[in-house]
Amino acid sequence: MAAELVGFAVKTIGPVKVVGKELRTRFFSFEDNPVPAFWDRCFQDGTVATLEALPGRCYPSALIGWAGRYDPADQSFSYIVGVLADPGAAVPEGMAAYDIPENRFAVGSILGTEPDIYGRAHDLTWEQAAKASLEPALDFEMEWYDERFEQPDGRHMIDLWIPVQG
């Protein structure tokens, strides 16, 4: 089980908003991580289908795992299973939305096995961002899931988007 950085780029997107179902959570190890079960529920309860049909969706083949709103007092954060949409897109009932201003992002493409791709994505991407003299900007990160997720050899690929400046 391993994960490796297979691509790195600096991209600009925005303004957009992330729209999706929100989970307020915290975890300290991958054994107690509630996020995979949350994804499963979102596929089963129709959330993902609703998001895939959302008018104003910016990237039709991508689902987003947005993590932000960290509270150091209890080490909790929000995680959204969502999509990126136009700033004026309607938010379906029961879902959350957060505006993302135009910004530059360090984007690392991570290839490997689960859960390693998630556990290593930040460090692998940030190592390259630091080499490019980039500094953190906004207080969230996004996992980007598209048609590359399921690889023919059984591994998975995600992109991790980290807001940067510099």
Short mmCIF file of N, CA and C in Angstrom, two decimals:
data_model
loop_
_atom_site.label_atom_id
_atom_site.label_comp_id
_atom_site.label_asym_id
_atom_site.label_seq_id
_atom_site.Cartn_x
_atom_site.Cartn_y
_atom_site.Cartn_z
N MET A 1 0.84 -1.17 0.00
CA MET A 1 0.00 0.00 0.00
C MET A 1 0.88 1.24 0.00
N ALA A 2 0.67 2.09 -0.97
CA ALA A 2 1.51 3.27 -1.10
C ALA A 2 0.77 4.36 -1.85
N ALA A 3 1.38 5.53 -1.83
CA ALA A 3 0.85 6.67 -2.58
C ALA A 3 2.03 7.46 -3.11
N GLU A 4 1.87 7.99 -4.31
CA GLU A 4 2.94 8.80 -4.90
C GLU A 4 2.34 9.98 -5.64
N LEU A 5 3.13 11.05 -5.69
CA LEU A 5 2.76 12.23 -6.45
C LEU A 5 3.13 11.98 -7.90
N VAL A 6 2.15 12.01 -8.79
CA VAL A 6 2.41 11.75 -10.21
C VAL A 6 2.21 12.99 -11.07
N GLY A 7 1.82 14.10 -10.45
CA GLY A 7 1.66 15.35 -11.17
C GLY A 7 1.52 16.49 -10.20
N PHE A 8 1.98 17.67 -10.63
CA PHE A 8 1.85 18.87 -9.81
C PHE A 8 1.67 20.05 -10.75
N ALA A 9 0.75 20.94 -10.40
CA ALA A 9 0.51 22.15 -11.18
C ALA A 9 -0.02 23.23 -10.25
N VAL A 10 0.08 24.46 -10.71
CA VAL A 10 -0.56 25.58 -10.03
C VAL A 10 -1.67 26.05 -10.96
N LYS A 11 -2.91 26.02 -10.45
CA LYS A 11 -4.08 26.37 -11.26
C LYS A 11 -4.88 27.46 -10.56
N THR A 12 -5.58 28.24 -11.35
CA THR A 12 -6.47 29.27 -10.82
C THR A 12 -7.90 28.91 -11.17
N ILE A 13 -8.77 28.95 -10.17
CA ILE A 13 -10.21 28.80 -10.42
C ILE A 13 -10.94 29.83 -9.57
N GLY A 14 -12.18 30.02 -9.90
CA GLY A 14 -13.02 30.90 -9.11
C GLY A 14 -13.37 32.16 -9.87
N PRO A 15 -14.33 32.88 -9.32
CA PRO A 15 -15.08 32.51 -8.13
C PRO A 15 -16.06 31.38 -8.44
N VAL A 16 -16.19 30.47 -7.50
CA VAL A 16 -17.13 29.36 -7.56
C VAL A 16 -17.67 29.15 -6.14
N LYS A 17 -18.59 28.22 -6.02
CA LYS A 17 -18.97 27.81 -4.67
C LYS A 17 -19.05 26.30 -4.63
N VAL A 18 -18.67 25.77 -3.49
CA VAL A 18 -18.83 24.34 -3.27
C VAL A 18 -20.23 24.14 -2.70
N VAL A 19 -20.95 23.19 -3.28
CA VAL A 19 -22.33 22.88 -2.87
C VAL A 19 -22.39 21.39 -2.56
N GLY A 20 -22.94 21.04 -1.42
CA GLY A 20 -23.06 19.62 -1.12
C GLY A 20 -23.58 19.36 0.28
N LYS A 21 -23.52 18.09 0.65
CA LYS A 21 -23.96 17.67 1.98
C LYS A 21 -22.78 17.78 2.92
N GLU A 22 -23.04 18.39 4.09
CA GLU A 22 -21.97 18.71 5.04
C GLU A 22 -22.03 17.78 6.26
N LEU A 23 -20.83 17.37 6.68
CA LEU A 23 -20.65 16.59 7.90
C LEU A 23 -19.69 17.37 8.79
N ARG A 24 -20.10 17.63 10.00
CA ARG A 24 -19.20 18.25 10.98
C ARG A 24 -18.60 17.10 11.78
N THR A 25 -17.27 17.00 11.79
CA THR A 25 -16.64 15.82 12.36
C THR A 25 -15.25 16.13 12.89
N ARG A 26 -14.65 15.11 13.44
CA ARG A 26 -13.24 15.12 13.80
C ARG A 26 -12.80 13.67 13.87
N PHE A 27 -11.53 13.46 13.61
CA PHE A 27 -10.97 12.12 13.75
C PHE A 27 -9.47 12.25 13.91
N PHE A 28 -8.90 11.22 14.47
CA PHE A 28 -7.48 11.27 14.79
C PHE A 28 -6.69 10.16 14.12
N SER A 29 -7.38 9.21 13.50
CA SER A 29 -6.70 8.15 12.76
C SER A 29 -7.63 7.68 11.65
N PHE A 30 -7.08 6.97 10.69
CA PHE A 30 -7.92 6.48 9.60
C PHE A 30 -8.86 5.39 10.07
N GLU A 31 -8.58 4.77 11.20
CA GLU A 31 -9.49 3.75 11.73
C GLU A 31 -10.80 4.35 12.21
N ASP A 32 -10.76 5.59 12.73
CA ASP A 32 -12.00 6.22 13.21
C ASP A 32 -12.51 7.31 12.29
N ASN A 33 -12.10 7.29 11.04
CA ASN A 33 -12.48 8.30 10.06
C ASN A 33 -13.92 8.07 9.57
N PRO A 34 -14.83 9.01 9.82
CA PRO A 34 -16.22 8.85 9.39
C PRO A 34 -16.46 9.24 7.92
N VAL A 35 -15.46 9.80 7.24
CA VAL A 35 -15.67 10.32 5.90
C VAL A 35 -16.00 9.23 4.87
N PRO A 36 -15.31 8.09 4.84
CA PRO A 36 -15.69 7.08 3.84
C PRO A 36 -17.15 6.63 3.95
N ALA A 37 -17.64 6.42 5.17
CA ALA A 37 -19.05 6.04 5.35
C ALA A 37 -19.98 7.17 4.93
N PHE A 38 -19.55 8.42 5.13
CA PHE A 38 -20.34 9.58 4.70
C PHE A 38 -20.48 9.58 3.18
N TRP A 39 -19.38 9.33 2.45
CA TRP A 39 -19.45 9.21 0.99
C TRP A 39 -20.45 8.12 0.60
N ASP A 40 -20.35 6.96 1.24
CA ASP A 40 -21.26 5.85 0.93
C ASP A 40 -22.71 6.29 1.10
N ARG A 41 -23.02 6.95 2.22
CA ARG A 41 -24.39 7.43 2.46
C ARG A 41 -24.84 8.40 1.38
N CYS A 42 -23.93 9.29 0.96
CA CYS A 42 -24.28 10.29 -0.05
C CYS A 42 -24.57 9.65 -1.41
N PHE A 43 -23.90 8.55 -1.72
CA PHE A 43 -24.24 7.82 -2.94
C PHE A 43 -25.58 7.10 -2.79
N GLN A 44 -25.83 6.53 -1.62
CA GLN A 44 -27.03 5.73 -1.40
C GLN A 44 -28.29 6.57 -1.24
N ASP A 45 -28.18 7.73 -0.62
CA ASP A 45 -29.38 8.52 -0.32
C ASP A 45 -29.79 9.50 -1.42
N GLY A 46 -29.08 9.48 -2.55
CA GLY A 46 -29.44 10.35 -3.67
C GLY A 46 -28.73 11.68 -3.69
N THR A 47 -27.92 11.96 -2.69
CA THR A 47 -27.19 13.24 -2.65
C THR A 47 -26.33 13.42 -3.88
N VAL A 48 -25.54 12.40 -4.22
CA VAL A 48 -24.62 12.52 -5.36
C VAL A 48 -25.42 12.70 -6.66
N ALA A 49 -26.50 11.96 -6.82
CA ALA A 49 -27.32 12.11 -8.03
C ALA A 49 -27.88 13.53 -8.13
N THR A 50 -28.33 14.09 -7.01
CA THR A 50 -28.83 15.47 -6.99
C THR A 50 -27.73 16.44 -7.39
N LEU A 51 -26.54 16.25 -6.85
CA LEU A 51 -25.42 17.13 -7.17
C LEU A 51 -24.98 17.01 -8.63
N GLU A 52 -25.01 15.79 -9.15
CA GLU A 52 -24.61 15.59 -10.55
C GLU A 52 -25.56 16.28 -11.51
N ALA A 53 -26.81 16.48 -11.10
CA ALA A 53 -27.81 17.15 -11.94
C ALA A 53 -27.94 18.64 -11.63
N LEU A 54 -27.12 19.16 -10.75
CA LEU A 54 -27.24 20.55 -10.31
C LEU A 54 -27.02 21.53 -11.47
N PRO A 55 -28.01 22.39 -11.76
CA PRO A 55 -27.79 23.44 -12.76
C PRO A 55 -26.69 24.40 -12.27
N GLY A 56 -25.80 24.76 -13.17
CA GLY A 56 -24.72 25.67 -12.81
C GLY A 56 -23.47 24.96 -12.35
N ARG A 57 -23.46 23.66 -12.44
CA ARG A 57 -22.27 22.89 -12.06
C ARG A 57 -21.13 23.24 -13.01
N CYS A 58 -19.95 23.54 -12.48
CA CYS A 58 -18.83 24.01 -13.30
C CYS A 58 -18.02 22.90 -13.96
N TYR A 59 -17.85 21.78 -13.28
CA TYR A 59 -17.00 20.70 -13.77
C TYR A 59 -17.82 19.41 -13.77
N PRO A 60 -18.47 19.09 -14.90
CA PRO A 60 -19.43 17.99 -14.93
C PRO A 60 -18.89 16.61 -14.54
N SER A 61 -17.60 16.38 -14.67
CA SER A 61 -17.10 15.04 -14.34
C SER A 61 -16.48 14.95 -12.95
N ALA A 62 -16.52 16.03 -12.17
CA ALA A 62 -15.81 16.03 -10.88
C ALA A 62 -16.76 16.12 -9.69
N LEU A 63 -16.45 15.32 -8.68
CA LEU A 63 -17.02 15.45 -7.36
C LEU A 63 -15.93 15.98 -6.45
N ILE A 64 -16.31 16.72 -5.43
CA ILE A 64 -15.35 17.39 -4.55
C ILE A 64 -15.56 16.92 -3.12
N GLY A 65 -14.45 16.65 -2.45
CA GLY A 65 -14.46 16.45 -1.01
C GLY A 65 -13.79 17.68 -0.40
N TRP A 66 -14.59 18.59 0.15
CA TRP A 66 -14.11 19.87 0.66
C TRP A 66 -13.95 19.75 2.17
N ALA A 67 -12.79 20.14 2.69
CA ALA A 67 -12.55 20.12 4.13
C ALA A 67 -12.13 21.51 4.57
N GLY A 68 -12.84 22.07 5.54
CA GLY A 68 -12.54 23.41 6.02
C GLY A 68 -13.29 23.71 7.31
N ARG A 69 -13.27 25.00 7.69
CA ARG A 69 -13.92 25.47 8.91
C ARG A 69 -13.38 24.73 10.14
N TYR A 70 -12.08 24.57 10.20
CA TYR A 70 -11.44 23.89 11.32
C TYR A 70 -11.58 24.70 12.60
N ASP A 71 -11.93 24.02 13.70
CA ASP A 71 -12.05 24.65 15.01
C ASP A 71 -11.00 24.02 15.93
N PRO A 72 -9.94 24.78 16.25
CA PRO A 72 -8.88 24.21 17.09
C PRO A 72 -9.33 23.87 18.51
N ALA A 73 -10.43 24.48 18.97
CA ALA A 73 -10.90 24.22 20.34
C ALA A 73 -11.27 22.75 20.53
N ASP A 74 -11.91 22.17 19.53
CA ASP A 74 -12.29 20.75 19.66
C ASP A 74 -11.75 19.90 18.50
N GLN A 75 -10.92 20.50 17.66
CA GLN A 75 -10.28 19.84 16.51
C GLN A 75 -11.31 19.30 15.52
N SER A 76 -12.45 19.97 15.41
CA SER A 76 -13.47 19.55 14.46
C SER A 76 -13.34 20.36 13.17
N PHE A 77 -13.92 19.83 12.12
CA PHE A 77 -13.93 20.50 10.82
C PHE A 77 -15.16 20.07 10.05
N SER A 78 -15.46 20.82 9.00
CA SER A 78 -16.56 20.45 8.11
C SER A 78 -15.99 19.71 6.91
N TYR A 79 -16.71 18.68 6.49
CA TYR A 79 -16.37 17.94 5.28
C TYR A 79 -17.62 17.92 4.43
N ILE A 80 -17.47 18.31 3.17
CA ILE A 80 -18.60 18.35 2.24
C ILE A 80 -18.35 17.40 1.09
N VAL A 81 -19.31 16.53 0.84
CA VAL A 81 -19.37 15.77 -0.41
C VAL A 81 -20.13 16.68 -1.35
N GLY A 82 -19.44 17.17 -2.39
CA GLY A 82 -20.09 18.18 -3.21
C GLY A 82 -19.57 18.30 -4.62
N VAL A 83 -19.95 19.43 -5.22
CA VAL A 83 -19.52 19.82 -6.55
C VAL A 83 -19.17 21.30 -6.52
N LEU A 84 -18.46 21.74 -7.53
CA LEU A 84 -18.20 23.17 -7.69
C LEU A 84 -19.24 23.73 -8.66
N ALA A 85 -19.83 24.86 -8.28
CA ALA A 85 -20.90 25.46 -9.07
C ALA A 85 -20.65 26.95 -9.24
N ASP A 86 -21.38 27.53 -10.19
CA ASP A 86 -21.34 28.97 -10.38
C ASP A 86 -21.76 29.66 -9.09
N PRO A 87 -21.24 30.86 -8.81
CA PRO A 87 -21.59 31.56 -7.58
C PRO A 87 -23.09 31.75 -7.38
N GLY A 88 -23.86 31.88 -8.46
CA GLY A 88 -25.30 32.10 -8.33
C GLY A 88 -26.14 30.83 -8.36
N ALA A 89 -25.52 29.67 -8.40
CA ALA A 89 -26.28 28.42 -8.47
C ALA A 89 -27.14 28.23 -7.22
N ALA A 90 -28.32 27.67 -7.41
CA ALA A 90 -29.22 27.38 -6.30
C ALA A 90 -28.66 26.23 -5.46
N VAL A 91 -28.89 26.31 -4.17
CA VAL A 91 -28.43 25.28 -3.25
C VAL A 91 -29.62 24.40 -2.89
N PRO A 92 -29.55 23.09 -3.20
CA PRO A 92 -30.67 22.22 -2.87
C PRO A 92 -30.96 22.20 -1.37
N GLU A 93 -32.22 22.01 -1.03
CA GLU A 93 -32.63 21.98 0.37
C GLU A 93 -31.83 20.92 1.13
N GLY A 94 -31.39 21.31 2.32
CA GLY A 94 -30.64 20.39 3.17
C GLY A 94 -29.15 20.33 2.87
N MET A 95 -28.71 21.13 1.92
CA MET A 95 -27.28 21.13 1.57
C MET A 95 -26.65 22.45 1.98
N ALA A 96 -25.33 22.44 2.03
CA ALA A 96 -24.55 23.62 2.41
C ALA A 96 -23.82 24.15 1.20
N ALA A 97 -23.38 25.41 1.29
CA ALA A 97 -22.60 26.02 0.22
C ALA A 97 -21.61 27.00 0.83
N TYR A 98 -20.41 27.02 0.28
CA TYR A 98 -19.39 27.97 0.69
C TYR A 98 -18.77 28.59 -0.54
N ASP A 99 -18.65 29.91 -0.51
CA ASP A 99 -18.05 30.64 -1.63
C ASP A 99 -16.54 30.45 -1.63
N ILE A 100 -16.01 30.28 -2.83
CA ILE A 100 -14.57 30.19 -3.03
C ILE A 100 -14.19 31.33 -3.98
N PRO A 101 -13.44 32.31 -3.48
CA PRO A 101 -13.05 33.42 -4.35
C PRO A 101 -12.04 32.93 -5.39
N GLU A 102 -11.85 33.73 -6.43
CA GLU A 102 -10.80 33.39 -7.39
C GLU A 102 -9.49 33.26 -6.62
N ASN A 103 -8.79 32.18 -6.87
CA ASN A 103 -7.55 31.93 -6.14
C ASN A 103 -6.69 30.94 -6.90
N ARG A 104 -5.41 30.99 -6.58
CA ARG A 104 -4.46 30.00 -7.10
C ARG A 104 -4.44 28.80 -6.17
N PHE A 105 -4.22 27.63 -6.75
CA PHE A 105 -4.19 26.39 -5.99
C PHE A 105 -2.97 25.57 -6.40
N ALA A 106 -2.30 25.00 -5.41
CA ALA A 106 -1.31 23.97 -5.67
C ALA A 106 -2.12 22.69 -5.83
N VAL A 107 -1.94 22.01 -6.96
CA VAL A 107 -2.73 20.81 -7.27
C VAL A 107 -1.79 19.63 -7.43
N GLY A 108 -1.91 18.69 -6.50
CA GLY A 108 -1.12 17.47 -6.58
C GLY A 108 -1.98 16.31 -7.02
N SER A 109 -1.51 15.56 -8.02
CA SER A 109 -2.20 14.34 -8.45
C SER A 109 -1.56 13.17 -7.71
N ILE A 110 -2.36 12.48 -6.93
CA ILE A 110 -1.87 11.42 -6.06
C ILE A 110 -2.40 10.08 -6.56
N LEU A 111 -1.50 9.13 -6.77
CA LEU A 111 -1.85 7.80 -7.24
C LEU A 111 -1.44 6.78 -6.19
N GLY A 112 -2.34 5.86 -5.88
CA GLY A 112 -1.99 4.83 -4.91
C GLY A 112 -3.19 4.06 -4.43
N THR A 113 -3.04 3.50 -3.25
CA THR A 113 -4.09 2.69 -2.66
C THR A 113 -4.74 3.46 -1.52
N GLU A 114 -5.96 3.05 -1.19
CA GLU A 114 -6.65 3.66 -0.06
C GLU A 114 -6.23 2.94 1.22
N PRO A 115 -6.06 3.60 2.32
CA PRO A 115 -6.26 5.01 2.60
C PRO A 115 -5.02 5.86 2.35
N ASP A 116 -3.94 5.25 1.83
CA ASP A 116 -2.68 5.98 1.68
C ASP A 116 -2.80 7.26 0.84
N ILE A 117 -3.63 7.22 -0.22
CA ILE A 117 -3.73 8.42 -1.06
C ILE A 117 -4.26 9.61 -0.27
N TYR A 118 -5.12 9.35 0.70
CA TYR A 118 -5.67 10.44 1.51
C TYR A 118 -4.67 10.88 2.58
N GLY A 119 -4.02 9.93 3.20
CA GLY A 119 -3.08 10.24 4.27
C GLY A 119 -1.83 10.95 3.80
N ARG A 120 -1.44 10.73 2.55
CA ARG A 120 -0.20 11.31 2.03
C ARG A 120 -0.43 12.51 1.11
N ALA A 121 -1.66 12.74 0.67
CA ALA A 121 -1.93 13.77 -0.35
C ALA A 121 -1.44 15.15 0.08
N HIS A 122 -1.74 15.57 1.31
CA HIS A 122 -1.35 16.90 1.74
C HIS A 122 0.17 17.05 1.74
N ASP A 123 0.88 16.13 2.37
CA ASP A 123 2.33 16.26 2.46
C ASP A 123 3.00 16.22 1.09
N LEU A 124 2.55 15.32 0.22
CA LEU A 124 3.15 15.22 -1.11
C LEU A 124 2.91 16.50 -1.92
N THR A 125 1.70 17.03 -1.84
CA THR A 125 1.39 18.25 -2.59
C THR A 125 2.11 19.45 -1.98
N TRP A 126 2.08 19.56 -0.66
CA TRP A 126 2.69 20.72 -0.02
C TRP A 126 4.20 20.76 -0.20
N GLU A 127 4.84 19.61 -0.27
CA GLU A 127 6.29 19.57 -0.52
C GLU A 127 6.62 20.26 -1.84
N GLN A 128 5.83 20.01 -2.87
CA GLN A 128 6.06 20.64 -4.17
C GLN A 128 5.70 22.13 -4.13
N ALA A 129 4.64 22.48 -3.41
CA ALA A 129 4.24 23.89 -3.30
C ALA A 129 5.35 24.69 -2.61
N ALA A 130 5.93 24.13 -1.57
CA ALA A 130 7.00 24.82 -0.85
C ALA A 130 8.22 25.01 -1.76
N LYS A 131 8.54 24.02 -2.57
CA LYS A 131 9.65 24.14 -3.51
C LYS A 131 9.40 25.27 -4.52
N ALA A 132 8.13 25.55 -4.80
CA ALA A 132 7.75 26.61 -5.73
C ALA A 132 7.58 27.94 -5.01
N SER A 133 7.99 28.02 -3.74
CA SER A 133 7.91 29.23 -2.92
C SER A 133 6.48 29.72 -2.74
N LEU A 134 5.53 28.81 -2.65
CA LEU A 134 4.14 29.17 -2.44
C LEU A 134 3.83 29.13 -0.95
N GLU A 135 2.89 29.96 -0.53
CA GLU A 135 2.46 30.05 0.87
C GLU A 135 0.98 29.70 0.95
N PRO A 136 0.53 29.19 2.11
CA PRO A 136 -0.90 28.90 2.26
C PRO A 136 -1.74 30.17 2.12
N ALA A 137 -2.95 30.01 1.61
CA ALA A 137 -3.82 31.17 1.43
C ALA A 137 -5.10 31.02 2.24
N LEU A 138 -6.04 30.24 1.79
CA LEU A 138 -7.34 30.11 2.43
C LEU A 138 -7.36 28.88 3.34
N ASP A 139 -8.36 28.77 4.20
CA ASP A 139 -8.36 27.73 5.22
C ASP A 139 -9.21 26.51 4.87
N PHE A 140 -8.99 25.96 3.69
CA PHE A 140 -9.65 24.73 3.30
C PHE A 140 -8.78 24.00 2.29
N GLU A 141 -9.13 22.76 2.02
CA GLU A 141 -8.52 21.97 0.95
C GLU A 141 -9.64 21.24 0.25
N MET A 142 -9.38 20.79 -0.99
CA MET A 142 -10.39 20.04 -1.74
C MET A 142 -9.77 18.80 -2.36
N GLU A 143 -10.44 17.68 -2.17
CA GLU A 143 -10.11 16.48 -2.92
C GLU A 143 -10.96 16.52 -4.19
N TRP A 144 -10.34 16.22 -5.32
CA TRP A 144 -11.01 16.27 -6.62
C TRP A 144 -11.09 14.85 -7.14
N TYR A 145 -12.31 14.38 -7.35
CA TYR A 145 -12.55 13.02 -7.85
C TYR A 145 -13.16 13.11 -9.24
N ASP A 146 -12.56 12.44 -10.22
CA ASP A 146 -13.12 12.42 -11.56
C ASP A 146 -12.92 11.03 -12.16
N GLU A 147 -13.03 10.94 -13.46
CA GLU A 147 -12.96 9.64 -14.14
C GLU A 147 -11.62 8.91 -13.92
N ARG A 148 -10.61 9.60 -13.44
CA ARG A 148 -9.31 8.96 -13.20
C ARG A 148 -9.26 8.21 -11.87
N PHE A 149 -10.29 8.35 -11.03
CA PHE A 149 -10.25 7.75 -9.69
C PHE A 149 -9.99 6.25 -9.75
N GLU A 150 -10.77 5.52 -10.53
CA GLU A 150 -10.60 4.07 -10.65
C GLU A 150 -9.56 3.78 -11.73
N GLN A 151 -8.41 3.29 -11.33
CA GLN A 151 -7.34 2.97 -12.27
C GLN A 151 -7.45 1.49 -12.69
N PRO A 152 -6.98 1.15 -13.90
CA PRO A 152 -7.09 -0.24 -14.37
C PRO A 152 -6.38 -1.26 -13.48
N ASP A 153 -5.35 -0.83 -12.77
CA ASP A 153 -4.59 -1.75 -11.92
C ASP A 153 -5.14 -1.84 -10.49
N GLY A 154 -6.31 -1.23 -10.23
CA GLY A 154 -6.92 -1.30 -8.91
C GLY A 154 -6.52 -0.16 -7.98
N ARG A 155 -5.54 0.65 -8.38
CA ARG A 155 -5.18 1.81 -7.57
C ARG A 155 -6.18 2.94 -7.88
N HIS A 156 -6.03 4.03 -7.14
CA HIS A 156 -6.92 5.18 -7.30
C HIS A 156 -6.10 6.44 -7.49
N MET A 157 -6.71 7.44 -8.15
CA MET A 157 -6.07 8.73 -8.32
C MET A 157 -7.02 9.84 -7.91
N ILE A 158 -6.49 10.74 -7.10
CA ILE A 158 -7.22 11.96 -6.73
C ILE A 158 -6.29 13.15 -6.97
N ASP A 159 -6.89 14.31 -7.06
CA ASP A 159 -6.12 15.56 -7.02
C ASP A 159 -6.44 16.22 -5.69
N LEU A 160 -5.42 16.79 -5.06
CA LEU A 160 -5.63 17.59 -3.87
C LEU A 160 -5.35 19.03 -4.23
N TRP A 161 -6.32 19.91 -3.97
CA TRP A 161 -6.24 21.33 -4.28
C TRP A 161 -6.01 22.09 -2.97
N ILE A 162 -4.88 22.77 -2.85
CA ILE A 162 -4.56 23.57 -1.68
C ILE A 162 -4.44 25.03 -2.09
N PRO A 163 -5.25 25.93 -1.53
CA PRO A 163 -5.16 27.35 -1.88
C PRO A 163 -3.79 27.91 -1.49
N VAL A 164 -3.20 28.66 -2.43
CA VAL A 164 -1.86 29.22 -2.19
C VAL A 164 -1.78 30.66 -2.66
N GLN A 165 -0.73 31.32 -2.21
CA GLN A 165 -0.36 32.65 -2.70
C GLN A 165 1.14 32.66 -2.90
N GLY A 166 1.60 33.62 -3.66
CA GLY A 166 3.05 33.73 -3.88
C GLY A 166 3.43 33.38 -5.27
#
